[in-house]
């Protein structure tokens, strides 16, 4: 989901059809990295290749991760960053740097909100990985802190920045799909191989042990919220969630680690498939699913690093399917325009490709998630550089992340409807567009 197929991406990159990098890109932006594990290392690689970015400090509780991150900066011919580790609270020393303008937070989920709040209080732009929070109180704390300090907090939801997701946003803005009525999406990704680390439960597995709900909703919810003007003219009113039984994790452990493994028969709270339905004030419905504990192959697109994610956008004039990479617009002429026949989507990409992808797509080649990571981080860096608001703002961060605790409430109450907080405190009533830095 969230981007065109890898083969088309590479074809376009080779065609040299993209504009030049952002103007003013040489202006230095001093960034600190908190969390240098697998995800943080990937983001560090991108930061070191965005013009003008200086990674001046890194933090991690793992000494090997910390050393590797510092070495990666040195290998680019840059001054070695200050290093902070040895304690879970070491990030606070990093935030004390007066010359630091922003931080990237790529730590386990439970640290996201506390670190983002501390960063904003220290006057640093906070770029936080998904989800931004795991409780409703944390969601409110993010909003309150950003409003009180005036410092932006950006959720690094890369799926909003895929070529397909942004093209779909253009389709919506130009009325091609008519009035938006319904969206569907899901995080459908087999992550069972990461359940155990050194024979013990990983931090992510510990969430599955105790929590039952949609634990990772922002990948599908982010693009769909943008398409539906959530927080920008509409708002979520309530949701319901239903969870299946939990079998996948135990089955995997017994099959590949033996029936005598200490966790072979441990009861995990997380249902294998969690389905959530959201309703907006203006009647748009959204269905999202969380499906990470059962066997599932990657897509057949030739891309081995991107799981197949379901995404669908429907309006009164047509339908866009991100998972199929197809589109149908009613009444349009052409060889595939007969009723109930998908159209060739390539002309739509050519006509409606978002300016952000036209400008940054070539630079994004080779980076994570089909280039989405690069485009997302570039927008964060450019907001810091220009001292402007971020495209995925704190209201988005709180709203999309809140789906998790709200879905847990609904599941626990036999799929009862749960009201959705208005984190904007009424600001959603004023229509506005997602603003990008071009």
CSV table of C-alpha atoms in Angstrom, one decimal:
chain,number,residue,atom,x,y,z
A,1,UNK,CA,0.0,0.0,0.0
A,2,UNK,CA,0.9,3.7,-0.1
A,3,UNK,CA,3.0,3.7,-3.2
A,4,UNK,CA,3.3,2.5,-6.8
A,5,UNK,CA,4.8,-0.8,-7.5
A,6,UNK,CA,8.5,-1.0,-7.3
A,7,UNK,CA,9.0,-1.7,-11.0
A,8,UNK,CA,7.1,1.5,-12.0
A,9,UNK,CA,9.0,3.4,-9.3
A,10,UNK,CA,12.4,2.4,-10.8
A,11,UNK,CA,11.2,3.1,-14.4
A,12,UNK,CA,10.2,6.6,-13.4
A,13,UNK,CA,13.4,7.2,-11.6
A,14,UNK,CA,15.4,6.2,-14.6
A,15,UNK,CA,13.4,8.6,-16.8
A,16,UNK,CA,14.7,11.6,-15.0
A,17,UNK,CA,11.3,13.2,-14.8
A,18,UNK,CA,11.7,14.8,-11.3
A,19,UNK,CA,12.3,18.4,-10.4
A,20,UNK,CA,15.4,19.7,-8.6
A,21,UNK,CA,15.8,19.3,-4.8
A,22,UNK,CA,14.1,21.8,-2.5
A,23,UNK,CA,15.5,25.3,-2.6
A,24,UNK,CA,17.5,26.3,0.4
A,25,UNK,CA,18.4,22.7,1.2
A,26,UNK,CA,21.9,23.6,2.2
A,27,UNK,CA,20.8,25.6,5.2
A,28,UNK,CA,21.9,23.4,8.2
A,29,UNK,CA,19.4,21.6,10.3
A,30,UNK,CA,20.9,20.0,13.5
A,31,UNK,CA,19.1,16.8,14.5
A,32,UNK,CA,19.4,14.3,17.3
A,33,UNK,CA,18.5,10.7,17.1
A,34,UNK,CA,16.9,8.9,20.0
A,35,UNK,CA,16.8,5.2,19.4
A,36,UNK,CA,19.4,3.6,17.1
A,37,UNK,CA,18.0,0.1,16.7
A,38,UNK,CA,16.8,-1.3,13.4
A,39,UNK,CA,14.3,1.4,12.7
A,40,UNK,CA,16.4,4.2,14.0
A,41,UNK,CA,19.4,3.1,11.9
A,42,UNK,CA,17.2,3.2,8.8
A,43,UNK,CA,16.1,6.7,9.5
A,44,UNK,CA,19.7,7.7,10.3
A,45,UNK,CA,20.8,6.6,6.9
A,46,UNK,CA,18.1,8.8,5.3
A,47,UNK,CA,19.0,11.8,7.5
A,48,UNK,CA,22.6,11.6,6.5
A,49,UNK,CA,21.6,11.8,2.9
A,50,UNK,CA,19.2,14.8,3.1
A,51,UNK,CA,21.1,17.9,2.1
A,52,UNK,CA,22.0,20.2,5.0
A,53,UNK,CA,21.2,17.8,7.9
A,54,UNK,CA,23.7,17.5,10.6
A,55,UNK,CA,23.2,14.6,13.1
A,56,UNK,CA,24.9,16.0,16.1
A,57,UNK,CA,23.8,13.7,18.9
A,58,UNK,CA,22.6,10.1,19.2
A,59,UNK,CA,21.1,8.2,22.1
A,60,UNK,CA,20.5,4.5,22.8
A,61,UNK,CA,20.5,2.2,25.8
A,62,UNK,CA,22.4,-0.4,23.8
A,63,UNK,CA,26.1,0.3,23.6
A,64,UNK,CA,26.5,-1.5,20.3
A,65,UNK,CA,23.7,0.4,18.7
A,66,UNK,CA,25.1,3.6,19.9
A,67,UNK,CA,28.6,2.9,18.6
A,68,UNK,CA,27.2,1.8,15.2
A,69,UNK,CA,25.1,4.9,14.8
A,70,UNK,CA,28.1,7.2,15.6
A,71,UNK,CA,30.2,5.2,13.2
A,72,UNK,CA,27.6,5.7,10.5
A,73,UNK,CA,27.8,9.4,10.9
A,74,UNK,CA,31.6,9.3,10.8
A,75,UNK,CA,31.6,7.2,7.6
A,76,UNK,CA,29.9,10.0,5.8
A,77,UNK,CA,32.8,12.3,6.6
A,78,UNK,CA,30.9,14.2,9.3
A,79,UNK,CA,31.9,15.2,12.8
A,80,UNK,CA,31.2,12.3,15.2
A,81,UNK,CA,28.0,13.0,17.2
A,82,UNK,CA,27.7,13.3,20.9
A,83,UNK,CA,26.7,9.9,22.4
A,84,UNK,CA,24.3,9.3,25.3
A,85,UNK,CA,23.5,5.9,26.8
A,86,UNK,CA,23.7,3.7,29.8
A,87,UNK,CA,20.3,4.7,31.2
A,88,UNK,CA,16.7,4.9,29.9
A,89,UNK,CA,16.7,8.6,30.9
A,90,UNK,CA,19.9,9.4,29.0
A,91,UNK,CA,17.8,11.1,26.3
A,92,UNK,CA,17.2,14.0,28.6
A,93,UNK,CA,20.9,14.9,28.4
A,94,UNK,CA,20.7,14.9,24.6
A,95,UNK,CA,17.7,17.2,24.8
A,96,UNK,CA,19.7,19.7,26.8
A,97,UNK,CA,21.8,20.5,23.8
A,98,UNK,CA,21.2,24.2,23.1
A,99,UNK,CA,22.1,24.0,19.4
A,100,UNK,CA,19.8,21.0,18.6
A,101,UNK,CA,16.8,22.0,16.6
A,102,UNK,CA,14.9,18.7,16.3
A,103,UNK,CA,14.9,15.1,17.4
A,104,UNK,CA,13.9,11.9,15.7
A,105,UNK,CA,12.3,9.3,18.2
A,106,UNK,CA,12.6,5.7,17.1
A,107,UNK,CA,12.3,3.8,20.4
A,108,UNK,CA,9.8,1.2,21.7
A,109,UNK,CA,6.2,2.5,21.7
A,110,UNK,CA,5.9,3.2,25.4
A,111,UNK,CA,8.7,5.8,25.2
A,112,UNK,CA,7.3,7.7,22.2
A,113,UNK,CA,5.0,10.1,24.0
A,114,UNK,CA,7.2,10.8,27.0
A,115,UNK,CA,10.2,11.6,24.8
A,116,UNK,CA,8.1,13.7,22.4
A,117,UNK,CA,6.7,15.7,25.3
A,118,UNK,CA,10.2,16.3,26.7
A,119,UNK,CA,11.5,17.3,23.3
A,120,UNK,CA,8.8,19.9,22.9
A,121,UNK,CA,9.4,21.3,26.4
A,122,UNK,CA,13.0,21.6,25.4
A,123,UNK,CA,12.1,23.6,22.4
A,124,UNK,CA,12.9,20.9,19.8
A,125,UNK,CA,10.7,19.8,17.0
A,126,UNK,CA,9.7,16.3,17.7
A,127,UNK,CA,9.6,13.7,14.9
A,128,UNK,CA,8.1,10.6,16.5
A,129,UNK,CA,7.6,7.1,15.1
A,130,UNK,CA,4.3,5.4,15.1
A,131,UNK,CA,2.2,5.2,17.2
A,132,UNK,CA,2.8,8.5,18.9
A,133,UNK,CA,1.1,7.3,22.1
A,134,UNK,CA,-0.4,4.2,23.7
A,135,UNK,CA,-2.9,5.7,26.0
A,136,UNK,CA,-5.5,8.5,25.8
A,137,UNK,CA,-3.8,10.5,28.5
A,138,UNK,CA,-0.6,10.4,26.5
A,139,UNK,CA,-2.5,11.6,23.4
A,140,UNK,CA,-3.9,14.6,25.4
A,141,UNK,CA,-0.4,15.3,26.8
A,142,UNK,CA,1.0,15.6,23.3
A,143,UNK,CA,-1.7,18.0,22.2
A,144,UNK,CA,-1.5,20.1,25.4
A,145,UNK,CA,2.3,20.3,25.3
A,146,UNK,CA,2.4,21.4,21.7
A,147,UNK,CA,-0.3,24.0,22.2
A,148,UNK,CA,1.4,25.3,25.4
A,149,UNK,CA,5.0,25.4,24.0
A,150,UNK,CA,4.2,26.3,20.4
A,151,UNK,CA,6.6,23.6,19.3
A,152,UNK,CA,5.4,21.2,16.6
A,153,UNK,CA,5.2,17.4,16.9
A,154,UNK,CA,5.1,15.3,13.7
A,155,UNK,CA,4.0,11.7,13.6
A,156,UNK,CA,6.4,10.0,11.1
A,157,UNK,CA,3.6,8.1,9.4
A,158,UNK,CA,5.3,7.2,6.2
A,159,UNK,CA,2.3,5.7,4.5
A,160,UNK,CA,0.8,9.1,4.1
A,161,UNK,CA,3.7,10.0,1.8
A,162,UNK,CA,3.6,7.1,-0.7
A,163,UNK,CA,3.2,7.9,-4.3
A,164,UNK,CA,-0.2,6.2,-4.5
A,165,UNK,CA,-1.5,7.8,-1.2
A,166,UNK,CA,-0.5,11.3,-2.3
A,167,UNK,CA,-1.9,10.7,-5.8
A,168,UNK,CA,-5.2,9.6,-4.2
A,169,UNK,CA,-5.1,12.9,-2.2
A,170,UNK,CA,-4.9,14.8,-5.4
A,171,UNK,CA,-7.8,12.8,-6.8
A,172,UNK,CA,-9.9,13.8,-3.8
A,173,UNK,CA,-8.9,17.4,-3.9
A,174,UNK,CA,-9.7,17.7,-7.6
A,175,UNK,CA,-13.1,15.9,-7.2
A,176,UNK,CA,-12.2,13.0,-9.5
A,177,UNK,CA,-13.8,10.4,-7.1
A,178,UNK,CA,-16.7,12.6,-6.2
A,179,UNK,CA,-17.9,12.9,-2.6
A,180,UNK,CA,-15.9,10.5,-0.4
A,181,UNK,CA,-18.1,7.9,1.3
A,182,UNK,CA,-16.0,5.0,2.5
A,183,UNK,CA,-12.4,3.8,3.0
A,184,UNK,CA,-10.8,0.5,4.0
A,185,UNK,CA,-7.3,-0.3,5.0
A,186,UNK,CA,-5.2,-2.6,7.2
A,187,UNK,CA,-1.9,-3.4,8.7
A,188,UNK,CA,-1.6,-7.0,7.4
A,189,UNK,CA,1.9,-8.0,8.1
A,190,UNK,CA,3.3,-11.3,9.4
A,191,UNK,CA,5.6,-10.2,12.3
A,192,UNK,CA,5.8,-13.5,14.1
A,193,UNK,CA,9.5,-13.9,13.4
A,194,UNK,CA,10.1,-11.0,15.8
A,195,UNK,CA,8.1,-12.3,18.7
A,196,UNK,CA,11.1,-13.7,20.4
A,197,UNK,CA,14.5,-12.1,20.9
A,198,UNK,CA,17.2,-14.3,22.4
A,199,UNK,CA,14.5,-16.7,23.6
A,200,UNK,CA,12.6,-13.9,25.4
A,201,UNK,CA,9.5,-11.9,24.3
A,202,UNK,CA,10.4,-8.8,22.3
A,203,UNK,CA,9.0,-5.4,23.4
A,204,UNK,CA,6.4,-5.7,20.7
A,205,UNK,CA,5.3,-9.2,21.9
A,206,UNK,CA,4.9,-7.8,25.4
A,207,UNK,CA,2.2,-5.5,24.1
A,208,UNK,CA,0.5,-8.5,22.4
A,209,UNK,CA,0.7,-10.4,25.7
A,210,UNK,CA,-1.4,-7.9,27.6
A,211,UNK,CA,-3.4,-5.8,25.1
A,212,UNK,CA,-6.3,-6.7,22.8
A,213,UNK,CA,-7.1,-4.2,20.1
A,214,UNK,CA,-5.7,-2.5,17.0
A,215,UNK,CA,-2.2,-1.9,18.3
A,216,UNK,CA,-0.8,-0.4,15.0
A,217,UNK,CA,-3.6,1.6,13.3
A,218,UNK,CA,-1.8,4.6,11.9
A,219,UNK,CA,-0.6,3.1,8.6
A,220,UNK,CA,-4.0,2.7,7.2
A,221,UNK,CA,-5.7,5.4,9.2
A,222,UNK,CA,-3.3,8.2,8.2
A,223,UNK,CA,-3.9,8.3,4.5
A,224,UNK,CA,-7.6,7.6,4.9
A,225,UNK,CA,-7.9,10.5,7.5
A,226,UNK,CA,-6.2,12.9,5.0
A,227,UNK,CA,-8.5,11.8,2.2
A,228,UNK,CA,-11.6,12.3,4.4
A,229,UNK,CA,-10.5,15.7,5.9
A,230,UNK,CA,-10.4,14.3,9.4
A,231,UNK,CA,-9.4,17.2,11.8
A,232,UNK,CA,-9.7,19.5,8.7
A,233,UNK,CA,-13.5,19.8,8.3
A,234,UNK,CA,-14.6,16.5,9.7
A,235,UNK,CA,-13.8,14.3,12.7
A,236,UNK,CA,-14.1,10.8,14.0
A,237,UNK,CA,-17.2,10.5,16.2
A,238,UNK,CA,-17.0,6.9,17.4
A,239,UNK,CA,-15.6,3.4,16.7
A,240,UNK,CA,-16.3,-0.2,17.3
A,241,UNK,CA,-13.7,-3.0,17.4
A,242,UNK,CA,-14.0,-6.8,17.3
A,243,UNK,CA,-11.1,-9.2,17.9
A,244,UNK,CA,-10.8,-12.8,16.8
A,245,UNK,CA,-9.5,-15.5,19.0
A,246,UNK,CA,-5.7,-15.6,19.7
A,247,UNK,CA,-4.0,-18.6,18.2
A,248,UNK,CA,-1.2,-17.5,15.8
A,249,UNK,CA,1.6,-16.6,18.2
A,250,UNK,CA,1.3,-19.8,20.2
A,251,UNK,CA,1.1,-21.9,17.1
A,252,UNK,CA,4.2,-20.3,15.7
A,253,UNK,CA,6.2,-20.7,18.9
A,254,UNK,CA,5.3,-24.4,19.2
A,255,UNK,CA,6.0,-25.1,15.5
A,256,UNK,CA,9.3,-23.4,15.3
A,257,UNK,CA,10.6,-23.4,18.9
A,258,UNK,CA,9.1,-26.5,20.3
A,259,UNK,CA,6.2,-27.4,22.5
A,260,UNK,CA,8.4,-27.2,25.6
A,261,UNK,CA,9.3,-23.6,25.0
A,262,UNK,CA,8.5,-21.4,28.0
A,263,UNK,CA,6.1,-19.3,25.9
A,264,UNK,CA,4.6,-22.1,23.9
A,265,UNK,CA,1.4,-22.1,26.0
A,266,UNK,CA,1.4,-18.6,27.3
A,267,UNK,CA,-2.0,-16.9,26.8
A,268,UNK,CA,-1.6,-13.8,24.6
A,269,UNK,CA,-4.4,-11.2,24.8
A,270,UNK,CA,-4.1,-9.9,21.3
A,271,UNK,CA,-6.6,-11.4,18.8
A,272,UNK,CA,-5.1,-12.6,15.6
A,273,UNK,CA,-7.3,-10.3,13.5
A,274,UNK,CA,-8.8,-7.1,14.9
A,275,UNK,CA,-11.4,-5.2,12.8
A,276,UNK,CA,-12.3,-1.6,13.7
A,277,UNK,CA,-15.1,0.5,12.1
A,278,UNK,CA,-15.0,4.3,12.5
A,279,UNK,CA,-17.7,6.8,11.7
A,280,UNK,CA,-17.1,10.5,11.0
A,281,UNK,CA,-19.3,13.5,11.8
A,282,UNK,CA,-20.2,13.8,8.1
A,283,UNK,CA,-21.0,10.1,7.6
A,284,UNK,CA,-17.8,8.7,6.1
A,285,UNK,CA,-17.1,5.2,7.3
A,286,UNK,CA,-13.7,3.6,7.6
A,287,UNK,CA,-12.8,-0.1,8.2
A,288,UNK,CA,-9.3,-0.9,9.4
A,289,UNK,CA,-7.8,-4.2,10.3
A,290,UNK,CA,-4.8,-5.4,12.4
A,291,UNK,CA,-3.5,-8.8,11.3
A,292,UNK,CA,0.1,-9.7,12.3
A,293,UNK,CA,-0.1,-13.1,13.9
A,294,UNK,CA,-1.1,-15.4,11.1
A,295,UNK,CA,0.9,-16.6,8.0
A,296,UNK,CA,0.8,-14.0,5.2
A,297,UNK,CA,3.2,-13.6,2.2
A,298,UNK,CA,4.5,-10.4,0.8
A,299,UNK,CA,3.0,-8.9,-2.3
A,300,UNK,CA,3.8,-10.3,-5.8
A,301,UNK,CA,5.1,-6.9,-7.0
A,302,UNK,CA,8.7,-8.0,-6.8
A,303,UNK,CA,9.3,-5.8,-3.7
A,304,UNK,CA,10.4,-8.0,-0.8
A,305,UNK,CA,10.5,-5.4,1.9
A,306,UNK,CA,7.0,-4.1,1.7
A,307,UNK,CA,4.0,-6.2,3.0
A,308,UNK,CA,0.8,-6.1,1.1
A,309,UNK,CA,-1.5,-3.6,2.8
A,310,UNK,CA,-5.2,-3.3,1.9
A,311,UNK,CA,-6.3,0.2,1.1
A,312,UNK,CA,-9.4,1.3,-0.7
A,313,UNK,CA,-11.0,4.8,-1.3
A,314,UNK,CA,-14.6,5.1,-2.6
A,315,UNK,CA,-16.6,8.1,-3.7
A,316,UNK,CA,-19.7,8.8,-5.6
A,317,UNK,CA,-17.8,8.9,-8.9
A,318,UNK,CA,-15.4,6.0,-8.5
A,319,UNK,CA,-13.0,3.9,-6.5
A,320,UNK,CA,-9.2,3.8,-6.0
A,321,UNK,CA,-7.6,0.5,-4.8
A,322,UNK,CA,-4.0,1.0,-3.5
A,323,UNK,CA,-3.5,-2.7,-2.9
A,324,UNK,CA,-4.5,-3.6,-6.5
A,325,UNK,CA,-3.0,-0.4,-7.9
A,326,UNK,CA,-6.1,0.0,-9.9
A,327,UNK,CA,-8.8,2.7,-10.4
A,328,UNK,CA,-12.3,3.0,-11.8
A,329,UNK,CA,-14.0,6.3,-12.6
A,330,UNK,CA,-17.6,5.9,-13.8
A,331,UNK,CA,-18.4,7.1,-17.3
A,332,UNK,CA,-14.9,7.8,-18.4
A,333,UNK,CA,-14.1,6.9,-22.0
A,334,UNK,CA,-11.2,4.6,-23.0
A,335,UNK,CA,-10.4,1.0,-23.7
A,336,UNK,CA,-11.0,-0.2,-20.1
A,337,UNK,CA,-13.8,2.2,-19.2
A,338,UNK,CA,-16.7,-0.2,-19.6
A,339,UNK,CA,-18.9,-0.7,-16.5
A,340,UNK,CA,-17.2,-2.8,-13.8
A,341,UNK,CA,-13.9,-2.8,-15.6
A,342,UNK,CA,-10.8,-1.4,-13.9
A,343,UNK,CA,-9.0,1.3,-15.7
A,344,UNK,CA,-5.2,1.4,-16.4
A,345,UNK,CA,-3.9,3.5,-13.6
A,346,UNK,CA,-0.7,4.7,-15.3
A,347,UNK,CA,-2.4,7.7,-17.0
A,348,UNK,CA,-3.8,8.8,-13.6
A,349,UNK,CA,-0.3,8.7,-12.0
A,350,UNK,CA,1.0,10.8,-14.9
A,351,UNK,CA,-1.8,13.3,-14.6
A,352,UNK,CA,-2.4,13.4,-10.9
A,353,UNK,CA,1.0,12.6,-9.3
A,354,UNK,CA,1.5,14.9,-6.3
A,355,UNK,CA,4.0,17.7,-6.7
A,356,UNK,CA,5.9,16.4,-3.6
A,357,UNK,CA,6.6,13.1,-5.4
A,358,UNK,CA,7.5,14.9,-8.6
A,359,UNK,CA,10.1,16.9,-6.6
A,360,UNK,CA,11.5,14.2,-4.3
A,361,UNK,CA,10.8,10.9,-5.9
A,362,UNK,CA,14.2,10.6,-7.6
A,363,UNK,CA,16.0,11.2,-4.3
A,364,UNK,CA,13.8,8.7,-2.6
A,365,UNK,CA,14.9,5.7,-4.7
A,366,UNK,CA,16.6,3.0,-2.6
A,367,UNK,CA,15.2,4.1,0.7
A,368,UNK,CA,12.7,2.3,3.0
A,369,UNK,CA,9.1,1.4,2.1
A,370,UNK,CA,9.4,2.3,-1.6
A,371,UNK,CA,10.8,5.8,-0.9
A,372,UNK,CA,8.1,6.8,1.6
A,373,UNK,CA,10.5,7.1,4.5
A,374,UNK,CA,12.7,9.6,2.6
A,375,UNK,CA,9.8,11.8,1.5
A,376,UNK,CA,8.3,11.8,5.1
A,377,UNK,CA,11.6,12.7,6.8
A,378,UNK,CA,12.4,15.3,4.1
A,379,UNK,CA,9.1,17.1,5.0
A,380,UNK,CA,10.0,17.0,8.7
A,381,UNK,CA,13.4,18.4,8.0
A,382,UNK,CA,12.1,21.1,5.7
A,383,UNK,CA,9.5,22.2,8.4
A,384,UNK,CA,12.4,22.5,10.9
A,385,UNK,CA,14.5,24.4,8.4
A,386,UNK,CA,11.8,26.9,7.6
A,387,UNK,CA,10.4,26.9,11.2
A,388,UNK,CA,6.9,26.1,9.8
A,389,UNK,CA,4.1,23.7,10.9
A,390,UNK,CA,4.5,20.0,10.0
A,391,UNK,CA,2.1,18.3,7.6
A,392,UNK,CA,1.3,15.4,10.1
A,393,UNK,CA,0.6,17.6,13.0
A,394,UNK,CA,0.0,16.9,16.7
A,395,UNK,CA,-3.7,16.6,16.2
A,396,UNK,CA,-3.2,13.9,13.6
A,397,UNK,CA,-0.7,12.2,15.9
A,398,UNK,CA,-3.1,12.1,18.8
A,399,UNK,CA,-6.2,11.2,16.8
A,400,UNK,CA,-4.7,8.4,14.8
A,401,UNK,CA,-2.8,6.9,17.8
A,402,UNK,CA,-5.9,7.1,19.9
A,403,UNK,CA,-7.5,4.4,17.8
A,404,UNK,CA,-5.5,1.8,19.7
A,405,UNK,CA,-6.7,2.5,23.3
A,406,UNK,CA,-10.2,3.2,22.0
A,407,UNK,CA,-10.3,-0.1,20.2
A,408,UNK,CA,-9.1,-1.9,23.3
A,409,UNK,CA,-12.1,-0.4,25.2
A,410,UNK,CA,-14.5,-1.5,22.5
A,411,UNK,CA,-13.1,-5.1,22.3
A,412,UNK,CA,-13.3,-5.4,26.1
A,413,UNK,CA,-17.0,-4.2,26.0
A,414,UNK,CA,-18.1,-6.8,23.5
A,415,UNK,CA,-17.6,-4.5,20.5
A,416,UNK,CA,-19.6,-1.6,22.0
A,417,UNK,CA,-19.4,1.8,20.4
A,418,UNK,CA,-16.8,4.1,22.0
A,419,UNK,CA,-16.9,7.9,21.6
A,420,UNK,CA,-13.9,9.5,20.0
A,421,UNK,CA,-12.3,12.5,21.8
A,422,UNK,CA,-12.0,15.8,19.9
A,423,UNK,CA,-8.4,16.6,20.3
A,424,UNK,CA,-8.7,19.7,18.3
A,425,UNK,CA,-11.3,21.2,20.7
A,426,UNK,CA,-13.6,22.2,17.9
A,427,UNK,CA,-10.9,23.4,15.4
A,428,UNK,CA,-11.8,20.6,13.1
A,429,UNK,CA,-14.9,22.6,12.1
A,430,UNK,CA,-12.8,25.0,10.0
A,431,UNK,CA,-11.9,23.3,6.7
A,432,UNK,CA,-8.2,23.3,5.8
A,433,UNK,CA,-5.8,21.5,3.6
A,434,UNK,CA,-2.8,19.3,4.5
A,435,UNK,CA,0.0,21.8,3.8
A,436,UNK,CA,3.3,20.4,2.3
A,437,UNK,CA,6.6,22.2,2.1
A,438,UNK,CA,7.5,22.3,-1.6
